[in-house]
């Protein structure tokens, strides 16, 4: 799996970025943040982003004469609200947007970002089809699902299994992730023998119907790539149906490791449901900066939640943006806002971050 040590931010100052000989840097710059605050990823990322903004503003070596301001917006689990909030931010004096949180929303907004020329940086929209060739104004600051699907395929090949059953959310994120898994398996002479899509708001009855169909198949290797907010119900139903017994293999993508890292007080029955499940996690290389932030996390949260890999990537995303802005101002750049799309400049700046 690809390790991200030096993340590169493509900062596109769309609304009329101009350069002059010795312009003073602005007193402040605005960035927008769009998250679902109540979600597993959102509640960790909100705290991490706020901590990163505070750290940037207290660091004299980055944006020393400019204050970084972040406007945080809650989509409340609504893709529609996510689109509306990002559009509102794009209409204001916002240099870039961190978000959206979901890949489904990112697909819609990436087309709009291309037209309005406002960069979006997302650490949680990991759909492998969100590529920079089609969406040059969308920057994925974490790892694409392509890498974890390659890891799943490696596990399948290593143990000599030839077929798997794929259980996934029936949206862009789920379908495209499983499509990537199919390609990775095919490269290893393996395949998906049965696809079991579930609606984005799957009920226990719907999950039961799908698992009964899966149990009738020949394969006993099940890969689960679903939303975290109802994903654990899959294992609860599987346990009820006797599908967690020896003879079955369950592999969950990183939605499940995110729950385990974040939720520190999982109920005993929930832990019993998932015994034996193998899950993947995005790799975050160790460093002094990472260790320092991990040690601070309990104080930032009051010990109420754990720090997931998404929290680390959220923190780094703010620093990517800050480093890019700092480099731009150091080169004599100035920011103004205009509706004239002729004033478009692209800047690249490697950022030294936690991971």
mmCIF file of C-alpha atoms in Angstrom:
data_model
loop_
_atom_site.group_PDB
_atom_site.id
_atom_site.type_symbol
_atom_site.label_atom_id
_atom_site.label_comp_id
_atom_site.label_asym_id
_atom_site.label_seq_id
_atom_site.Cartn_x
_atom_site.Cartn_y
_atom_site.Cartn_z
ATOM 1 C CA UNK A 1 0.000 0.000 0.000
ATOM 2 C CA UNK A 2 1.278 3.390 -0.927
ATOM 3 C CA UNK A 3 2.677 5.375 2.014
ATOM 4 C CA UNK A 4 2.028 9.068 2.033
ATOM 5 C CA UNK A 5 4.971 10.936 3.490
ATOM 6 C CA UNK A 6 5.019 14.098 1.399
ATOM 7 C CA UNK A 7 1.504 15.183 0.430
ATOM 8 C CA UNK A 8 1.218 17.703 -2.389
ATOM 9 C CA UNK A 9 -1.526 20.307 -2.397
ATOM 10 C CA UNK A 10 -2.732 21.739 -5.659
ATOM 11 C CA UNK A 11 -3.868 25.169 -4.507
ATOM 12 C CA UNK A 12 -5.823 26.844 -7.270
ATOM 13 C CA UNK A 13 -6.679 30.437 -6.535
ATOM 14 C CA UNK A 14 -9.670 30.579 -8.807
ATOM 15 C CA UNK A 15 -11.250 33.908 -8.111
ATOM 16 C CA UNK A 16 -8.522 36.116 -9.466
ATOM 17 C CA UNK A 17 -5.161 35.339 -7.866
ATOM 18 C CA UNK A 18 -2.643 37.919 -9.036
ATOM 19 C CA UNK A 19 1.039 38.529 -8.359
ATOM 20 C CA UNK A 20 2.783 41.835 -7.858
ATOM 21 C CA UNK A 21 6.288 42.815 -6.799
ATOM 22 C CA UNK A 22 5.953 43.252 -3.041
ATOM 23 C CA UNK A 23 2.343 42.818 -1.976
ATOM 24 C CA UNK A 24 1.709 42.459 1.753
ATOM 25 C CA UNK A 25 0.128 39.144 2.742
ATOM 26 C CA UNK A 26 -3.505 39.341 3.839
ATOM 27 C CA UNK A 27 -4.340 39.534 7.521
ATOM 28 C CA UNK A 28 -6.447 36.390 7.182
ATOM 29 C CA UNK A 29 -7.524 33.741 4.681
ATOM 30 C CA UNK A 30 -10.717 31.707 4.810
ATOM 31 C CA UNK A 31 -11.098 27.995 4.234
ATOM 32 C CA UNK A 32 -14.328 26.017 4.391
ATOM 33 C CA UNK A 33 -14.837 22.646 6.065
ATOM 34 C CA UNK A 34 -17.842 20.431 5.286
ATOM 35 C CA UNK A 35 -18.412 17.375 7.487
ATOM 36 C CA UNK A 36 -21.168 15.343 9.117
ATOM 37 C CA UNK A 37 -20.339 16.196 12.707
ATOM 38 C CA UNK A 38 -22.268 13.270 14.162
ATOM 39 C CA UNK A 39 -20.619 10.602 12.002
ATOM 40 C CA UNK A 40 -17.756 8.339 13.086
ATOM 41 C CA UNK A 41 -15.365 10.151 10.754
ATOM 42 C CA UNK A 42 -16.851 13.614 11.224
ATOM 43 C CA UNK A 43 -16.653 13.858 15.002
ATOM 44 C CA UNK A 44 -12.963 12.896 15.016
ATOM 45 C CA UNK A 45 -12.074 15.024 12.000
ATOM 46 C CA UNK A 46 -13.767 18.132 13.375
ATOM 47 C CA UNK A 47 -11.558 18.088 16.464
ATOM 48 C CA UNK A 48 -8.431 17.281 14.428
ATOM 49 C CA UNK A 49 -9.091 20.127 11.977
ATOM 50 C CA UNK A 50 -9.730 22.650 14.751
ATOM 51 C CA UNK A 51 -6.490 21.553 16.441
ATOM 52 C CA UNK A 52 -4.583 21.897 13.162
ATOM 53 C CA UNK A 53 -5.905 25.424 12.550
ATOM 54 C CA UNK A 54 -4.865 26.428 16.063
ATOM 55 C CA UNK A 55 -1.423 24.877 15.563
ATOM 56 C CA UNK A 56 -0.928 26.668 12.258
ATOM 57 C CA UNK A 57 -1.865 30.011 13.780
ATOM 58 C CA UNK A 58 0.525 29.476 16.706
ATOM 59 C CA UNK A 59 3.459 28.425 14.520
ATOM 60 C CA UNK A 60 5.585 31.480 13.573
ATOM 61 C CA UNK A 61 7.225 29.621 10.672
ATOM 62 C CA UNK A 62 3.979 29.183 8.709
ATOM 63 C CA UNK A 63 1.798 32.088 7.579
ATOM 64 C CA UNK A 64 3.538 34.353 10.133
ATOM 65 C CA UNK A 65 1.525 37.468 9.194
ATOM 66 C CA UNK A 66 -1.684 35.762 8.124
ATOM 67 C CA UNK A 67 -4.339 34.118 10.283
ATOM 68 C CA UNK A 68 -5.968 30.969 8.960
ATOM 69 C CA UNK A 69 -9.732 31.000 9.498
ATOM 70 C CA UNK A 70 -11.875 27.885 9.131
ATOM 71 C CA UNK A 71 -15.640 27.916 8.682
ATOM 72 C CA UNK A 72 -17.059 24.525 9.702
ATOM 73 C CA UNK A 73 -20.418 23.345 8.361
ATOM 74 C CA UNK A 74 -22.453 20.299 9.407
ATOM 75 C CA UNK A 75 -24.232 18.345 6.661
ATOM 76 C CA UNK A 76 -26.073 16.183 9.213
ATOM 77 C CA UNK A 77 -25.633 12.987 7.148
ATOM 78 C CA UNK A 78 -27.317 14.604 4.130
ATOM 79 C CA UNK A 79 -25.650 14.486 0.720
ATOM 80 C CA UNK A 80 -27.979 17.256 -0.434
ATOM 81 C CA UNK A 81 -26.949 19.531 2.439
ATOM 82 C CA UNK A 82 -23.330 18.708 1.675
ATOM 83 C CA UNK A 83 -23.758 19.956 -1.873
ATOM 84 C CA UNK A 84 -25.573 23.105 -0.719
ATOM 85 C CA UNK A 85 -22.969 23.958 1.935
ATOM 86 C CA UNK A 86 -20.045 23.552 -0.464
ATOM 87 C CA UNK A 87 -21.806 25.664 -3.098
ATOM 88 C CA UNK A 88 -22.365 28.396 -0.529
ATOM 89 C CA UNK A 89 -18.695 28.335 0.389
ATOM 90 C CA UNK A 90 -17.669 28.520 -3.264
ATOM 91 C CA UNK A 91 -19.698 31.716 -3.605
ATOM 92 C CA UNK A 92 -17.840 33.405 -0.725
ATOM 93 C CA UNK A 93 -14.250 34.567 -0.297
ATOM 94 C CA UNK A 94 -13.054 31.055 0.472
ATOM 95 C CA UNK A 95 -9.739 29.994 -1.052
ATOM 96 C CA UNK A 96 -10.441 26.247 -0.758
ATOM 97 C CA UNK A 97 -12.798 23.702 0.782
ATOM 98 C CA UNK A 98 -11.909 20.707 2.932
ATOM 99 C CA UNK A 99 -14.531 18.159 2.001
ATOM 100 C CA UNK A 100 -16.937 16.802 1.157
ATOM 101 C CA UNK A 101 -16.819 13.825 3.473
ATOM 102 C CA UNK A 102 -18.479 11.253 1.206
ATOM 103 C CA UNK A 103 -17.387 10.020 -2.208
ATOM 104 C CA UNK A 104 -20.943 10.245 -3.542
ATOM 105 C CA UNK A 105 -21.129 13.978 -2.813
ATOM 106 C CA UNK A 106 -17.590 14.481 -4.076
ATOM 107 C CA UNK A 107 -18.547 13.097 -7.489
ATOM 108 C CA UNK A 108 -21.255 15.726 -7.892
ATOM 109 C CA UNK A 109 -19.210 18.619 -6.533
ATOM 110 C CA UNK A 110 -16.053 17.787 -8.484
ATOM 111 C CA UNK A 111 -17.785 18.784 -11.726
ATOM 112 C CA UNK A 112 -18.901 22.061 -10.142
ATOM 113 C CA UNK A 113 -15.438 22.700 -8.690
ATOM 114 C CA UNK A 114 -13.976 22.308 -12.176
ATOM 115 C CA UNK A 115 -16.320 24.978 -13.520
ATOM 116 C CA UNK A 116 -15.962 27.414 -10.613
ATOM 117 C CA UNK A 117 -12.247 26.627 -10.223
ATOM 118 C CA UNK A 118 -12.334 26.240 -6.468
ATOM 119 C CA UNK A 119 -10.098 23.477 -5.064
ATOM 120 C CA UNK A 120 -11.568 20.783 -2.816
ATOM 121 C CA UNK A 121 -9.326 18.690 -0.582
ATOM 122 C CA UNK A 122 -10.881 15.548 0.880
ATOM 123 C CA UNK A 123 -9.298 13.059 3.263
ATOM 124 C CA UNK A 124 -12.348 10.764 3.409
ATOM 125 C CA UNK A 125 -13.751 10.618 -0.145
ATOM 126 C CA UNK A 126 -11.617 7.679 -1.266
ATOM 127 C CA UNK A 127 -13.482 6.403 -4.331
ATOM 128 C CA UNK A 128 -10.756 5.269 -6.764
ATOM 129 C CA UNK A 129 -12.565 6.871 -9.719
ATOM 130 C CA UNK A 130 -12.067 10.357 -8.242
ATOM 131 C CA UNK A 131 -8.865 10.898 -10.192
ATOM 132 C CA UNK A 132 -6.987 14.109 -10.870
ATOM 133 C CA UNK A 133 -7.210 13.758 -14.667
ATOM 134 C CA UNK A 134 -10.988 14.023 -14.719
ATOM 135 C CA UNK A 135 -11.247 16.253 -11.647
ATOM 136 C CA UNK A 136 -8.145 18.490 -11.492
ATOM 137 C CA UNK A 137 -9.698 20.652 -8.763
ATOM 138 C CA UNK A 138 -10.292 17.678 -6.460
ATOM 139 C CA UNK A 139 -7.334 16.639 -4.294
ATOM 140 C CA UNK A 140 -7.492 13.341 -2.388
ATOM 141 C CA UNK A 141 -5.266 13.797 0.665
ATOM 142 C CA UNK A 142 -5.563 10.226 1.957
ATOM 143 C CA UNK A 143 -5.247 6.835 0.299
ATOM 144 C CA UNK A 144 -7.559 5.725 -2.489
ATOM 145 C CA UNK A 145 -9.648 2.593 -1.949
ATOM 146 C CA UNK A 146 -7.671 1.059 -4.788
ATOM 147 C CA UNK A 147 -4.869 0.297 -2.329
ATOM 148 C CA UNK A 148 -6.994 -1.446 0.275
ATOM 149 C CA UNK A 149 -8.718 -3.484 -2.429
ATOM 150 C CA UNK A 150 -5.286 -4.577 -3.638
ATOM 151 C CA UNK A 151 -4.512 -5.589 -0.049
ATOM 152 C CA UNK A 152 -7.743 -7.632 0.159
ATOM 153 C CA UNK A 153 -6.853 -9.359 -3.108
ATOM 154 C CA UNK A 154 -3.376 -10.147 -1.750
ATOM 155 C CA UNK A 155 -4.943 -11.787 1.313
ATOM 156 C CA UNK A 156 -7.266 -13.862 -0.867
ATOM 157 C CA UNK A 157 -4.395 -14.980 -3.092
ATOM 158 C CA UNK A 158 -2.104 -15.729 -0.141
ATOM 159 C CA UNK A 159 -4.524 -18.229 1.382
ATOM 160 C CA UNK A 160 -5.303 -19.851 -1.943
ATOM 161 C CA UNK A 161 -8.944 -18.814 -2.092
ATOM 162 C CA UNK A 162 -10.313 -18.408 -5.591
ATOM 163 C CA UNK A 163 -13.722 -16.785 -5.099
ATOM 164 C CA UNK A 164 -15.239 -14.208 -2.757
ATOM 165 C CA UNK A 165 -18.671 -12.768 -2.058
ATOM 166 C CA UNK A 166 -18.826 -8.955 -2.035
ATOM 167 C CA UNK A 167 -21.316 -7.215 0.267
ATOM 168 C CA UNK A 168 -21.375 -3.472 -0.355
ATOM 169 C CA UNK A 169 -23.358 -0.272 -0.194
ATOM 170 C CA UNK A 170 -25.149 0.394 -3.471
ATOM 171 C CA UNK A 171 -23.745 3.852 -4.204
ATOM 172 C CA UNK A 172 -20.747 5.280 -6.068
ATOM 173 C CA UNK A 173 -18.377 4.561 -3.207
ATOM 174 C CA UNK A 174 -19.497 0.967 -2.773
ATOM 175 C CA UNK A 175 -19.848 0.061 -6.434
ATOM 176 C CA UNK A 176 -16.564 1.627 -7.519
ATOM 177 C CA UNK A 177 -14.691 0.114 -4.590
ATOM 178 C CA UNK A 178 -15.975 -3.366 -5.405
ATOM 179 C CA UNK A 179 -15.214 -2.802 -9.085
ATOM 180 C CA UNK A 180 -11.606 -2.070 -8.071
ATOM 181 C CA UNK A 181 -11.617 -5.244 -5.968
ATOM 182 C CA UNK A 182 -12.836 -7.241 -8.961
ATOM 183 C CA UNK A 183 -9.988 -5.907 -11.088
ATOM 184 C CA UNK A 184 -7.406 -6.686 -8.407
ATOM 185 C CA UNK A 185 -8.748 -10.215 -7.948
ATOM 186 C CA UNK A 186 -8.793 -10.843 -11.700
ATOM 187 C CA UNK A 187 -5.110 -9.894 -11.885
ATOM 188 C CA UNK A 188 -4.477 -12.720 -9.404
ATOM 189 C CA UNK A 189 -6.714 -15.251 -11.208
ATOM 190 C CA UNK A 190 -9.441 -14.891 -8.582
ATOM 191 C CA UNK A 191 -12.942 -13.483 -8.881
ATOM 192 C CA UNK A 192 -16.075 -12.217 -7.173
ATOM 193 C CA UNK A 193 -18.588 -15.051 -7.432
ATOM 194 C CA UNK A 194 -21.567 -13.155 -6.022
ATOM 195 C CA UNK A 195 -22.263 -9.449 -5.577
ATOM 196 C CA UNK A 196 -24.676 -8.478 -2.821
ATOM 197 C CA UNK A 197 -25.525 -4.758 -2.960
ATOM 198 C CA UNK A 198 -27.445 -3.136 -0.109
ATOM 199 C CA UNK A 199 -29.297 0.175 -0.128
ATOM 200 C CA UNK A 200 -27.624 3.163 1.506
ATOM 201 C CA UNK A 201 -30.148 2.937 4.368
ATOM 202 C CA UNK A 202 -30.347 -0.835 4.601
ATOM 203 C CA UNK A 203 -32.686 -2.325 7.199
ATOM 204 C CA UNK A 204 -32.116 -5.480 9.214
ATOM 205 C CA UNK A 205 -34.647 -7.300 7.032
ATOM 206 C CA UNK A 206 -32.830 -6.286 3.829
ATOM 207 C CA UNK A 207 -29.485 -7.347 5.283
ATOM 208 C CA UNK A 208 -30.993 -10.681 6.320
ATOM 209 C CA UNK A 209 -32.320 -11.321 2.807
ATOM 210 C CA UNK A 210 -28.934 -10.560 1.249
ATOM 211 C CA UNK A 211 -26.988 -12.748 3.690
ATOM 212 C CA UNK A 212 -29.387 -15.658 3.155
ATOM 213 C CA UNK A 213 -28.668 -15.390 -0.579
ATOM 214 C CA UNK A 214 -24.930 -15.223 0.124
ATOM 215 C CA UNK A 215 -25.120 -18.324 2.341
ATOM 216 C CA UNK A 216 -26.579 -20.265 -0.574
ATOM 217 C CA UNK A 217 -23.475 -19.648 -2.664
ATOM 218 C CA UNK A 218 -20.389 -21.843 -2.772
ATOM 219 C CA UNK A 219 -17.871 -19.308 -1.473
ATOM 220 C CA UNK A 220 -17.441 -18.750 2.259
ATOM 221 C CA UNK A 221 -15.126 -15.753 1.872
ATOM 222 C CA UNK A 222 -17.084 -12.543 2.383
ATOM 223 C CA UNK A 223 -15.740 -9.016 1.806
ATOM 224 C CA UNK A 224 -17.793 -6.251 3.449
ATOM 225 C CA UNK A 225 -17.473 -2.712 2.045
ATOM 226 C CA UNK A 226 -20.387 -0.768 3.525
ATOM 227 C CA UNK A 227 -21.111 2.522 5.364
ATOM 228 C CA UNK A 228 -19.954 2.590 8.971
ATOM 229 C CA UNK A 229 -23.295 3.755 10.348
ATOM 230 C CA UNK A 230 -25.054 0.441 9.613
ATOM 231 C CA UNK A 231 -22.128 -1.833 8.850
ATOM 232 C CA UNK A 232 -22.015 -3.506 12.294
ATOM 233 C CA UNK A 233 -25.578 -4.716 11.706
ATOM 234 C CA UNK A 234 -24.212 -6.987 8.959
ATOM 235 C CA UNK A 235 -22.174 -8.896 11.518
ATOM 236 C CA UNK A 236 -25.039 -8.989 14.019
ATOM 237 C CA UNK A 237 -27.314 -10.556 11.392
ATOM 238 C CA UNK A 238 -24.553 -12.914 10.237
ATOM 239 C CA UNK A 239 -24.089 -14.128 13.806
ATOM 240 C CA UNK A 240 -27.841 -14.685 14.130
ATOM 241 C CA UNK A 241 -27.791 -16.739 10.915
ATOM 242 C CA UNK A 242 -24.827 -18.803 12.057
ATOM 243 C CA UNK A 243 -22.521 -17.310 9.450
ATOM 244 C CA UNK A 244 -19.846 -16.295 11.972
ATOM 245 C CA UNK A 245 -19.103 -19.945 12.754
ATOM 246 C CA UNK A 246 -15.911 -21.744 11.644
ATOM 247 C CA UNK A 247 -15.883 -22.244 7.895
ATOM 248 C CA UNK A 248 -16.621 -18.618 7.052
ATOM 249 C CA UNK A 249 -14.040 -15.866 6.499
ATOM 250 C CA UNK A 250 -15.070 -12.216 6.947
ATOM 251 C CA UNK A 251 -12.912 -9.364 5.628
ATOM 252 C CA UNK A 252 -14.041 -5.790 6.324
ATOM 253 C CA UNK A 253 -12.553 -2.740 4.651
ATOM 254 C CA UNK A 254 -11.354 0.205 6.739
ATOM 255 C CA UNK A 255 -14.829 1.396 7.734
ATOM 256 C CA UNK A 256 -14.707 -1.231 10.463
ATOM 257 C CA UNK A 257 -11.236 -0.419 11.797
ATOM 258 C CA UNK A 258 -12.350 3.219 11.986
ATOM 259 C CA UNK A 259 -15.188 2.216 14.311
ATOM 260 C CA UNK A 260 -12.876 0.122 16.484
ATOM 261 C CA UNK A 261 -10.343 2.954 16.749
ATOM 262 C CA UNK A 262 -12.923 5.646 17.496
ATOM 263 C CA UNK A 263 -15.514 3.973 19.722
ATOM 264 C CA UNK A 264 -13.826 3.245 23.046
ATOM 265 C CA UNK A 265 -16.901 1.828 24.768
ATOM 266 C CA UNK A 266 -18.332 -0.732 22.356
ATOM 267 C CA UNK A 267 -20.969 -2.920 23.969
ATOM 268 C CA UNK A 268 -19.859 -6.480 24.843
ATOM 269 C CA UNK A 269 -22.487 -7.958 22.536
ATOM 270 C CA UNK A 270 -21.175 -5.839 19.658
ATOM 271 C CA UNK A 271 -17.645 -7.107 20.278
ATOM 272 C CA UNK A 272 -18.939 -10.662 20.418
ATOM 273 C CA UNK A 273 -20.579 -10.231 17.007
ATOM 274 C CA UNK A 274 -17.279 -9.379 15.330
ATOM 275 C CA UNK A 275 -14.926 -11.969 16.798
ATOM 276 C CA UNK A 276 -12.763 -13.359 13.993
ATOM 277 C CA UNK A 277 -13.422 -10.527 11.517
ATOM 278 C CA UNK A 278 -10.330 -9.328 9.650
ATOM 279 C CA UNK A 279 -10.266 -5.604 8.932
ATOM 280 C CA UNK A 280 -7.929 -3.235 7.096
ATOM 281 C CA UNK A 281 -6.590 0.131 8.238
ATOM 282 C CA UNK A 282 -4.942 2.961 6.331
ATOM 283 C CA UNK A 283 -1.219 2.959 7.088
ATOM 284 C CA UNK A 284 0.160 6.009 8.889
ATOM 285 C CA UNK A 285 3.965 5.877 9.268
ATOM 286 C CA UNK A 286 5.332 6.664 12.700
ATOM 287 C CA UNK A 287 6.996 10.029 13.257
ATOM 288 C CA UNK A 288 7.725 12.438 16.095
ATOM 289 C CA UNK A 289 4.954 14.776 14.926
ATOM 290 C CA UNK A 290 2.452 11.931 14.854
ATOM 291 C CA UNK A 291 3.478 10.697 18.315
ATOM 292 C CA UNK A 292 3.124 14.203 19.726
ATOM 293 C CA UNK A 293 -0.371 14.605 18.294
ATOM 294 C CA UNK A 294 -1.436 11.145 19.497
ATOM 295 C CA UNK A 295 -0.315 12.095 23.017
ATOM 296 C CA UNK A 296 -2.361 15.298 22.849
ATOM 297 C CA UNK A 297 -5.495 13.545 21.647
ATOM 298 C CA UNK A 298 -6.849 12.542 25.061
ATOM 299 C CA UNK A 299 -6.670 16.162 26.209
ATOM 300 C CA UNK A 300 -8.372 17.396 23.048
ATOM 301 C CA UNK A 301 -11.282 14.976 23.438
ATOM 302 C CA UNK A 302 -11.451 14.457 27.178
ATOM 303 C CA UNK A 303 -10.876 10.765 26.540
ATOM 304 C CA UNK A 304 -14.293 10.462 24.904
ATOM 305 C CA UNK A 305 -13.106 8.936 21.631
ATOM 306 C CA UNK A 306 -10.103 7.377 19.998
ATOM 307 C CA UNK A 307 -8.009 8.801 17.169
ATOM 308 C CA UNK A 308 -8.568 7.125 13.809
ATOM 309 C CA UNK A 309 -6.413 7.317 10.708
ATOM 310 C CA UNK A 310 -8.953 9.750 9.253
ATOM 311 C CA UNK A 311 -8.221 12.130 12.122
ATOM 312 C CA UNK A 312 -4.527 12.102 11.236
ATOM 313 C CA UNK A 313 -5.264 12.762 7.568
ATOM 314 C CA UNK A 314 -7.714 15.542 8.483
ATOM 315 C CA UNK A 315 -5.033 17.236 10.583
ATOM 316 C CA UNK A 316 -2.494 16.965 7.783
ATOM 317 C CA UNK A 317 -4.930 18.331 5.201
ATOM 318 C CA UNK A 318 -5.052 21.670 7.037
ATOM 319 C CA UNK A 319 -1.273 21.801 7.101
ATOM 320 C CA UNK A 320 -1.075 20.987 3.394
ATOM 321 C CA UNK A 321 -3.245 23.981 2.668
ATOM 322 C CA UNK A 322 -1.335 26.225 5.070
ATOM 323 C CA UNK A 323 2.047 25.289 3.570
ATOM 324 C CA UNK A 324 0.773 25.901 0.052
ATOM 325 C CA UNK A 325 -0.589 29.331 0.994
ATOM 326 C CA UNK A 326 2.633 30.193 2.809
ATOM 327 C CA UNK A 327 4.694 29.322 -0.270
ATOM 328 C CA UNK A 328 2.373 31.370 -2.468
ATOM 329 C CA UNK A 329 2.655 34.470 -0.290
ATOM 330 C CA UNK A 330 6.422 34.019 0.024
ATOM 331 C CA UNK A 331 6.656 34.194 -3.778
ATOM 332 C CA UNK A 332 4.855 37.539 -3.795
ATOM 333 C CA UNK A 333 1.371 36.203 -4.429
ATOM 334 C CA UNK A 334 -1.720 38.184 -3.618
ATOM 335 C CA UNK A 335 -5.334 37.026 -3.372
ATOM 336 C CA UNK A 336 -8.319 38.851 -4.760
ATOM 337 C CA UNK A 337 -11.697 37.540 -5.829
ATOM 338 C CA UNK A 338 -13.286 37.957 -9.213
ATOM 339 C CA UNK A 339 -15.753 36.190 -11.472
ATOM 340 C CA UNK A 340 -13.274 36.345 -14.338
ATOM 341 C CA UNK A 341 -11.982 32.808 -14.907
ATOM 342 C CA UNK A 342 -8.971 34.066 -16.856
ATOM 343 C CA UNK A 343 -7.099 34.690 -13.620
ATOM 344 C CA UNK A 344 -6.190 31.109 -12.765
ATOM 345 C CA UNK A 345 -2.905 30.042 -11.228
ATOM 346 C CA UNK A 346 -1.805 26.639 -10.001
ATOM 347 C CA UNK A 347 0.754 26.193 -7.198
ATOM 348 C CA UNK A 348 2.333 23.008 -5.864
ATOM 349 C CA UNK A 349 3.893 22.794 -2.419
ATOM 350 C CA UNK A 350 5.079 19.646 -0.593
ATOM 351 C CA UNK A 351 4.031 19.716 3.048
ATOM 352 C CA UNK A 352 5.803 18.167 6.001
ATOM 353 C CA UNK A 353 2.968 16.632 7.953
ATOM 354 C CA UNK A 354 2.187 14.073 10.641
ATOM 355 C CA UNK A 355 2.150 11.193 8.184
#
